[in-house]
Short mmCIF file of C-alpha atoms in Angstrom, two decimals:
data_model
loop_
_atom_site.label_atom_id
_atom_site.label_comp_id
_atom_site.label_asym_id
_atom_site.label_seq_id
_atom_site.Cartn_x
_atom_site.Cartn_y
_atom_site.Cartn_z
CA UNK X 649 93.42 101.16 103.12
CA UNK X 650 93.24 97.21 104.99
CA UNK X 651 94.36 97.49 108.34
CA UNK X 652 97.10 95.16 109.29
CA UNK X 653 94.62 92.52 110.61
CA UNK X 654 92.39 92.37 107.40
CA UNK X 655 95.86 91.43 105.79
CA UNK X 656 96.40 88.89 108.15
CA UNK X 657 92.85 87.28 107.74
CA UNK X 658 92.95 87.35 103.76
CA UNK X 659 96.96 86.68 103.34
CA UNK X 660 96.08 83.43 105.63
CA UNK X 661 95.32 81.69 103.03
CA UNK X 662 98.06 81.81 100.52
CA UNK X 663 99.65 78.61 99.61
CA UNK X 664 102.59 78.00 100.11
CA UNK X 665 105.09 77.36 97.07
CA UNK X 666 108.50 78.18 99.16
CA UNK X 667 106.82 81.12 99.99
CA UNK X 668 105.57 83.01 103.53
CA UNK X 669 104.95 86.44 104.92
CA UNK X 670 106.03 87.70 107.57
CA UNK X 671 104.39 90.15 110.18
CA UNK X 672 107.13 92.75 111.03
CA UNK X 673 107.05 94.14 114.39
CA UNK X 674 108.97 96.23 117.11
CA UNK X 675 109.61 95.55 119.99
CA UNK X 676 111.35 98.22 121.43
CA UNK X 677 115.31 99.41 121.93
CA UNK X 678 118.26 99.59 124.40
CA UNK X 679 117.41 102.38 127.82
CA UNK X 680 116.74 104.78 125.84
CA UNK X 681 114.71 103.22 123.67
CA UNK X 682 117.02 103.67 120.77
CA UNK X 683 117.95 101.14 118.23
CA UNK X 684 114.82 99.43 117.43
CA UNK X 685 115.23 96.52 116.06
CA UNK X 686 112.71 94.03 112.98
CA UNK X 687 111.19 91.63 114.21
CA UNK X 688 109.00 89.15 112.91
CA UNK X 689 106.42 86.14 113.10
CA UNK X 690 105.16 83.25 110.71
CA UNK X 691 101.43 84.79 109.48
CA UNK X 692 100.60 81.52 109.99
CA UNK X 693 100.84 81.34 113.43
CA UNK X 694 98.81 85.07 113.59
CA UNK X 695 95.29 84.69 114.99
CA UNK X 696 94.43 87.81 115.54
CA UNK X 697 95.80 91.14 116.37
CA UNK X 698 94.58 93.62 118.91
CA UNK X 699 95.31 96.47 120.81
CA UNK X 700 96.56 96.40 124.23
CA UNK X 701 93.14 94.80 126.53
CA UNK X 702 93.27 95.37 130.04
CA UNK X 703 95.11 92.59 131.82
CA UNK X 704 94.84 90.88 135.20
CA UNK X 705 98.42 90.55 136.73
CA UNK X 706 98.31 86.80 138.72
CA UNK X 707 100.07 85.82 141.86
CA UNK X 708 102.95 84.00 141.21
CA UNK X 709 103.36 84.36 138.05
CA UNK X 710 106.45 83.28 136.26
CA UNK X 711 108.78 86.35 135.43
CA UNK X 712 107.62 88.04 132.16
CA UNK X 713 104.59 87.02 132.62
CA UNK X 714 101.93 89.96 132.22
CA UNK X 715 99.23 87.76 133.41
CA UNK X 716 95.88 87.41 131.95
CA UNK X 717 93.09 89.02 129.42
CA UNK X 718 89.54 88.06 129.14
CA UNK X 719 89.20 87.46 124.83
CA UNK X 720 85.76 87.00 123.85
CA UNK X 721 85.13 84.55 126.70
CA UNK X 722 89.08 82.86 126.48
CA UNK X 723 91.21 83.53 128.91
CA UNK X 724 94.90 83.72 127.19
CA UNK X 725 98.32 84.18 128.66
CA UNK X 726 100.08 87.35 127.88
CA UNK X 727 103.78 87.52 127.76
CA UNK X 728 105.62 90.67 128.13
CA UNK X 729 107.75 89.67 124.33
CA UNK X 730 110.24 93.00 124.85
CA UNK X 731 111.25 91.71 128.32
CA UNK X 732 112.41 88.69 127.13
CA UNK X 733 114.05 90.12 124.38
CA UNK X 734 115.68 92.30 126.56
CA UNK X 735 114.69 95.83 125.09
CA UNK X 736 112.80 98.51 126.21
CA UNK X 737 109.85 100.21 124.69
CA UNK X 738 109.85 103.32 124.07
CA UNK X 739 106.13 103.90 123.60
CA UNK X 740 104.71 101.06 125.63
CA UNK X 741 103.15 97.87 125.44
CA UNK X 742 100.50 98.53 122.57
CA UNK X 743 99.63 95.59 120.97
CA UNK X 744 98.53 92.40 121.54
CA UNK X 745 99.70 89.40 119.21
CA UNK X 746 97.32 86.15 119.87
CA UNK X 747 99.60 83.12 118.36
CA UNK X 748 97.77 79.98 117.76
CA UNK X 749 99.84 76.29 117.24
CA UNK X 750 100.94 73.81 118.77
CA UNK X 751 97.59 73.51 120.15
CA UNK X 752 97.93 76.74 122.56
CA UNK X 753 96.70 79.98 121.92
CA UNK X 754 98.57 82.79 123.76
CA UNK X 755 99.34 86.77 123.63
CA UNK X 756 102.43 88.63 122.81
CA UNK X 757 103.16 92.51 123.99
CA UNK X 758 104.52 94.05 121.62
CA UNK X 759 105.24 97.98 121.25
CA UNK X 760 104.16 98.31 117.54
CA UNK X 761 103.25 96.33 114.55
CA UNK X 762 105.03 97.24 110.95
CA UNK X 763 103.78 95.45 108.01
CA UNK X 764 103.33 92.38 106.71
CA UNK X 765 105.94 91.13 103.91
CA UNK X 766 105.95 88.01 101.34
CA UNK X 767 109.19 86.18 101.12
CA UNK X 768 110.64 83.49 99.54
CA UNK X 769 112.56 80.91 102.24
CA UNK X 770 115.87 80.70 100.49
CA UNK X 771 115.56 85.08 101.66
CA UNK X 772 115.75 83.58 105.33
CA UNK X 773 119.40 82.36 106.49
CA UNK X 774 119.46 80.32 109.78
CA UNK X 775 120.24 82.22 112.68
CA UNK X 776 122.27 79.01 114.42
CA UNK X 777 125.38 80.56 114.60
CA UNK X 778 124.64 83.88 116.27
CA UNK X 779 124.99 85.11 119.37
CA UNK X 780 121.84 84.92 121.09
CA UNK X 781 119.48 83.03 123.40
CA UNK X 782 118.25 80.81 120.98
CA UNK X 783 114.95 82.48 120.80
CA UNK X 784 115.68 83.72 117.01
CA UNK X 785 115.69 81.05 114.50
CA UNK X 786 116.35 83.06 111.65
CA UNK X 787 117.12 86.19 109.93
CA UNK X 788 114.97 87.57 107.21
CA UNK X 789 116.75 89.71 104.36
CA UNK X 790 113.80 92.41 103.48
CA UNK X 791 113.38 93.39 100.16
CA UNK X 792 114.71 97.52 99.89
CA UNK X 793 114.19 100.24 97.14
CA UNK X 794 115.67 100.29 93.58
CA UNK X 795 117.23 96.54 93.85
CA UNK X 796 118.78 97.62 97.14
CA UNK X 797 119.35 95.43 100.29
CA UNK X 798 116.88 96.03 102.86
CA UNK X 799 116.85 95.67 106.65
CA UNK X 800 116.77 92.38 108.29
CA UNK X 801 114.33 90.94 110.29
CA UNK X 802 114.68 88.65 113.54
CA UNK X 803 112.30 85.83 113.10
CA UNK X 804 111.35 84.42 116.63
CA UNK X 805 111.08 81.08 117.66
CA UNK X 806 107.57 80.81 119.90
CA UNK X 807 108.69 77.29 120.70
CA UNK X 808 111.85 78.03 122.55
CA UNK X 809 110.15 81.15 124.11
CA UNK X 810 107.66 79.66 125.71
CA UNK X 811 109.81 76.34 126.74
CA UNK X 812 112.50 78.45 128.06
CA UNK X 813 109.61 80.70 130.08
CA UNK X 814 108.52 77.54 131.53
CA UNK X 815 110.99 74.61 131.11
CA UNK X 816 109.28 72.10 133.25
CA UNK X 817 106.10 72.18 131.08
CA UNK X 818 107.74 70.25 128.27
CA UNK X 819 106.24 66.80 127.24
CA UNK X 820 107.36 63.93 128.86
CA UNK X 821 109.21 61.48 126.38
CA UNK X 822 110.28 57.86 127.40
CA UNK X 823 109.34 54.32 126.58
CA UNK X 824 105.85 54.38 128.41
CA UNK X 825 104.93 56.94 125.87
CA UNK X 826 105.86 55.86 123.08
CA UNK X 827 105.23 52.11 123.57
CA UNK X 828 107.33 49.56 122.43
CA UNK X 829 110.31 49.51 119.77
CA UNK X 830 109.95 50.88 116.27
CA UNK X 831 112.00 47.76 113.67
CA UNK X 832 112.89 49.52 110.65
CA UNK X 833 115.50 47.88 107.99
CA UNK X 834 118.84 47.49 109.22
CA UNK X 835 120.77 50.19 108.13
CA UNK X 836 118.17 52.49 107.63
CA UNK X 837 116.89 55.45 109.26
CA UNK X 838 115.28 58.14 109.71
CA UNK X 839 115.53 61.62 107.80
CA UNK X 840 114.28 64.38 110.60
CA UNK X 841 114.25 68.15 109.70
CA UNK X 842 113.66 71.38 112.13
CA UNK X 843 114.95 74.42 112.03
CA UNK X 844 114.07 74.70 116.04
CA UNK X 845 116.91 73.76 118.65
CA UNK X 846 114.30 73.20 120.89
CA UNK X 847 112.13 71.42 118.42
CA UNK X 848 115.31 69.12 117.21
CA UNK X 849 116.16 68.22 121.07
CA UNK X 850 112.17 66.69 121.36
CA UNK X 851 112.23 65.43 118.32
CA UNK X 852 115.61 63.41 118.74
CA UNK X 853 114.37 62.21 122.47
CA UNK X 854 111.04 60.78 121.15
CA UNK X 855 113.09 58.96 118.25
CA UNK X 856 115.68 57.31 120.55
CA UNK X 857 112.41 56.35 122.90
CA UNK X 858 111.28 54.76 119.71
CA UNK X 859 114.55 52.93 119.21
CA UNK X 860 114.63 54.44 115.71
CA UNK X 861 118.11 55.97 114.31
CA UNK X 862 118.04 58.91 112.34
CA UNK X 863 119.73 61.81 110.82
CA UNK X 864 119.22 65.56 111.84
CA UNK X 865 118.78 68.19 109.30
CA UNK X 866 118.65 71.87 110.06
CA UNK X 867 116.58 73.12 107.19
CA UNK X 868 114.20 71.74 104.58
CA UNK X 869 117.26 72.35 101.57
CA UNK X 870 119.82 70.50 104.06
CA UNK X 871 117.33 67.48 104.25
CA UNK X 872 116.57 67.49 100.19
CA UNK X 873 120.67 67.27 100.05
CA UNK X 874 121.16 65.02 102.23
CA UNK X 875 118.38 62.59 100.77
CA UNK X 876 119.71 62.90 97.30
CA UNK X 877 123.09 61.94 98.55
CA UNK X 878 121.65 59.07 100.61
CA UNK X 879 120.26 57.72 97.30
CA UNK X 880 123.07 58.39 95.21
CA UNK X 881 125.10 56.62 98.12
CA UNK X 882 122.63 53.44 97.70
CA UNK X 883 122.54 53.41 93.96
CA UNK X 884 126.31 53.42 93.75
CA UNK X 885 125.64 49.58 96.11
CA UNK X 886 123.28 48.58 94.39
CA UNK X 887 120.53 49.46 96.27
CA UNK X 888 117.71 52.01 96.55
CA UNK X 889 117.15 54.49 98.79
CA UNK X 890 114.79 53.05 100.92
CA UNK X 891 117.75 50.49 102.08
CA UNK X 892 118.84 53.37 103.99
CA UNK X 893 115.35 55.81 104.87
CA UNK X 894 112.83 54.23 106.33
CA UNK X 895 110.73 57.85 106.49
CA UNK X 896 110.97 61.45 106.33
CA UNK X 897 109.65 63.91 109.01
CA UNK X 898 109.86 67.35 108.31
CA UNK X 899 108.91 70.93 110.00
CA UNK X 900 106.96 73.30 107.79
CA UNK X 901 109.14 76.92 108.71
CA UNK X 902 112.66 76.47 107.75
CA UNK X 903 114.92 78.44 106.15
CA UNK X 904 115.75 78.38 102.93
CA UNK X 905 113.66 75.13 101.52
CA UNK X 906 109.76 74.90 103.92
CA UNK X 907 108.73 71.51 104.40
CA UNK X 908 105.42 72.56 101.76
CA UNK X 909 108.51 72.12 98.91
CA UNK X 910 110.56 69.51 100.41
CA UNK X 911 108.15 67.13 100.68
CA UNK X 912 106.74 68.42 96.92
CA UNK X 913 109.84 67.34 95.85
CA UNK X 914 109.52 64.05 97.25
CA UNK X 915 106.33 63.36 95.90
CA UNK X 916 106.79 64.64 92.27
CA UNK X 917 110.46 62.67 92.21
CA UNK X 918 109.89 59.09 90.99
CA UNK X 919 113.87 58.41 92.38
CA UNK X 920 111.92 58.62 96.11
CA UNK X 921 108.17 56.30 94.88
CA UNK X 922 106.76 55.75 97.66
CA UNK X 923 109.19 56.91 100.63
CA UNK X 924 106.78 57.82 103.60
CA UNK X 925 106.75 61.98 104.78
CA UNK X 926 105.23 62.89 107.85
CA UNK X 927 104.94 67.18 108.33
CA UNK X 928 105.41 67.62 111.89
CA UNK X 929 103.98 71.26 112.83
CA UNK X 930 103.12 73.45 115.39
CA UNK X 931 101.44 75.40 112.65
CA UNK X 932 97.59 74.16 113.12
CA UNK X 933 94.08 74.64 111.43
CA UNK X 934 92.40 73.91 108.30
CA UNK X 935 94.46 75.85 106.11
CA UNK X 936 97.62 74.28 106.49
CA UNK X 937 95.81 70.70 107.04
CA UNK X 938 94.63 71.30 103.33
CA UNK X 939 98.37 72.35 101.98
CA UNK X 940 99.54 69.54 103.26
CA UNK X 941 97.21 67.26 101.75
CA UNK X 942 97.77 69.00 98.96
CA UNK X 943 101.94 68.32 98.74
CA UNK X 944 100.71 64.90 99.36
CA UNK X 945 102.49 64.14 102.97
CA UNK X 946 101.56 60.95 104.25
CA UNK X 947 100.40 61.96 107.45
CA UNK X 948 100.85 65.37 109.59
CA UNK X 949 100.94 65.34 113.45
CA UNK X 950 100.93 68.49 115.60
CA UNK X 951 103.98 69.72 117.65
CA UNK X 952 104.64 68.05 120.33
CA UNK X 953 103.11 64.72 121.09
CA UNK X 954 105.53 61.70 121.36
CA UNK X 955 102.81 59.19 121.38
CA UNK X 956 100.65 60.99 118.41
CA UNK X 957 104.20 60.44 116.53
CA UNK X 958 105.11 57.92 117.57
CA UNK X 959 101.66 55.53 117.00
CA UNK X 960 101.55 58.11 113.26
CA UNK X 961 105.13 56.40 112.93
CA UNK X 962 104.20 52.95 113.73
CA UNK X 963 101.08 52.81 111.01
CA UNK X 964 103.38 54.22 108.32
CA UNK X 965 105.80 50.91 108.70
CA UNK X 966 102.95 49.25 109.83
CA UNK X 967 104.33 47.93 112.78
#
């Protein structure tokens, strides 16, 4: 039988066609330990999984912060994930998750790892409107037995973790960084998609640095919909759509349409020749570099540089 990591390694490499898997974990339950809760992670983001290493706790340390292991040479952050979640484990802190992206690497305690399931996106609804911290982007609908509904599954958002674990880390955005003013077409703008609060609130500060108006979109479906009804919009005035976007940036994990198809759908649609699509990730390494020249995006940039955008932004409209 593969152990979970040899799935992780091998399942890597799938391409994306609206598709991901997710690795299913626990994390742990109320004081008792009861009520254990799904929860899950992006393979993608997956380096490697390990058990529990031996970890050196370091002074003055933020809260949740376990402190330190030695990986092969690396030293990595570990972050107690069931603390912040605000469950106990009932077995203890087992399992090591190393997440890669947004060029960090860092390690997740976790009490136990589940399985690893495919899914299509339009199985994962946007968590938005739930109560919470923010720190769950989504909920996954599992596949059950005999056609039946299966359990869901909290998908985590590392970004918002680790920004709310240490908020004064974030990137600094203003003019200086992003240089001078982006001219697009008056009337245009552009078409921004992110499932991520946190992501969306970075995002929408390095655009209004850039002097560049735009239009939000919470998932990769929202964004197709709203850029169909932006064209149909122009095309009723005589116009085309690229009166009104200038360029499309899009995150690759979002519910229900992934930026892989969105901006597939761009490319193959001759109604949107030529309109510009930047994937802005914090998923990293070759594999996804190669899916996305393989969807044909203009241009990818890694979560979260406002200059790298910004100057990826600038070459696009060569300005």
């Amino acid at each position: 039988m593969k152990s979970v990591q040899q799935e992780v390694d091998e399942r890597s490499n799938l391409t994306s066609n609206n598709k991901f898997e997710l690795l299913l974990f626990r994390l742990g339950g109320d004081e008792t330990g009861e009520r254990s809760e799904l929860f899950g992670i992006n393979v993608f983001k997956i380096r490697e999984i390990v058990a529990m290493p031996e970890i050196t706790a370091v002074a003055g340390s933020m809260p949740h912060v376990l402190g330190v292991v030695n990986l092969r040479g690396q030293i990595i952050q570990v972050l107690d994930l069931p603390a912040i979640a605000g469950v106990k484990p009932k077995t203890g802190l087992n399992i090591m998750l190393v997440t890669e992206f947004a060029r960090t690497t860092q390690g997740f305690a976790v009490e136990s790892v589940e399985d690893i399931v495919r899914l299509d996106w339009n199985q994962v609804m946007s968590a938005e409107r739930t109560a919470g911290s923010g720190m769950v982007t989504s909920i996954a609908r599992l596949p059950g037995e005999n056609g039946e509904p299966g359990p869901l599954a909290q998908v985590l958002d590392v970004e918002t973790i680790l920004r709310n674990m240490n908020p004064e880390s974030g990137p600094e955005i203003n003019e200086q960084t992003v240089g001078a003013k982006i001219q697009i077409k008056p009337g245009s703008v552009v078409l921004a998609a992110d499932d991520s609060l946190v992501a969306r609130a970075l995002i929408e500060q390095g655009l209004e640095a850039m002097g560049l108006p735009f239009i939000m979109a919470k998932s990769g479906k929202e964004a197709w919909d709203q850029l169909n009804s932006i064209a149909n919009t122009a095309e009723a005035e005589g116009k085309t759509v690229h009166d009104k976007v200038a360029l499309v940036l899009t995150d690759l994990e979002m519910p229900e349409m992934d930026g892989f198809t969105l901006t597939r759908n761009i490319k193959k649609s001759a109604r949107f020749a030529g309109m510009p699509v930047v994937i802005h990730s914090s998923l990293s390494g070759t594999t996804n570099e190669e899916h996305v020249r393989n969807v044909q995006a203009d241009a990818y940039v890694a979560k979260f540089s406002a200059e790298d955008l910004a100057g990826t932004i600038r070459r696009l409209l060569r300005q």
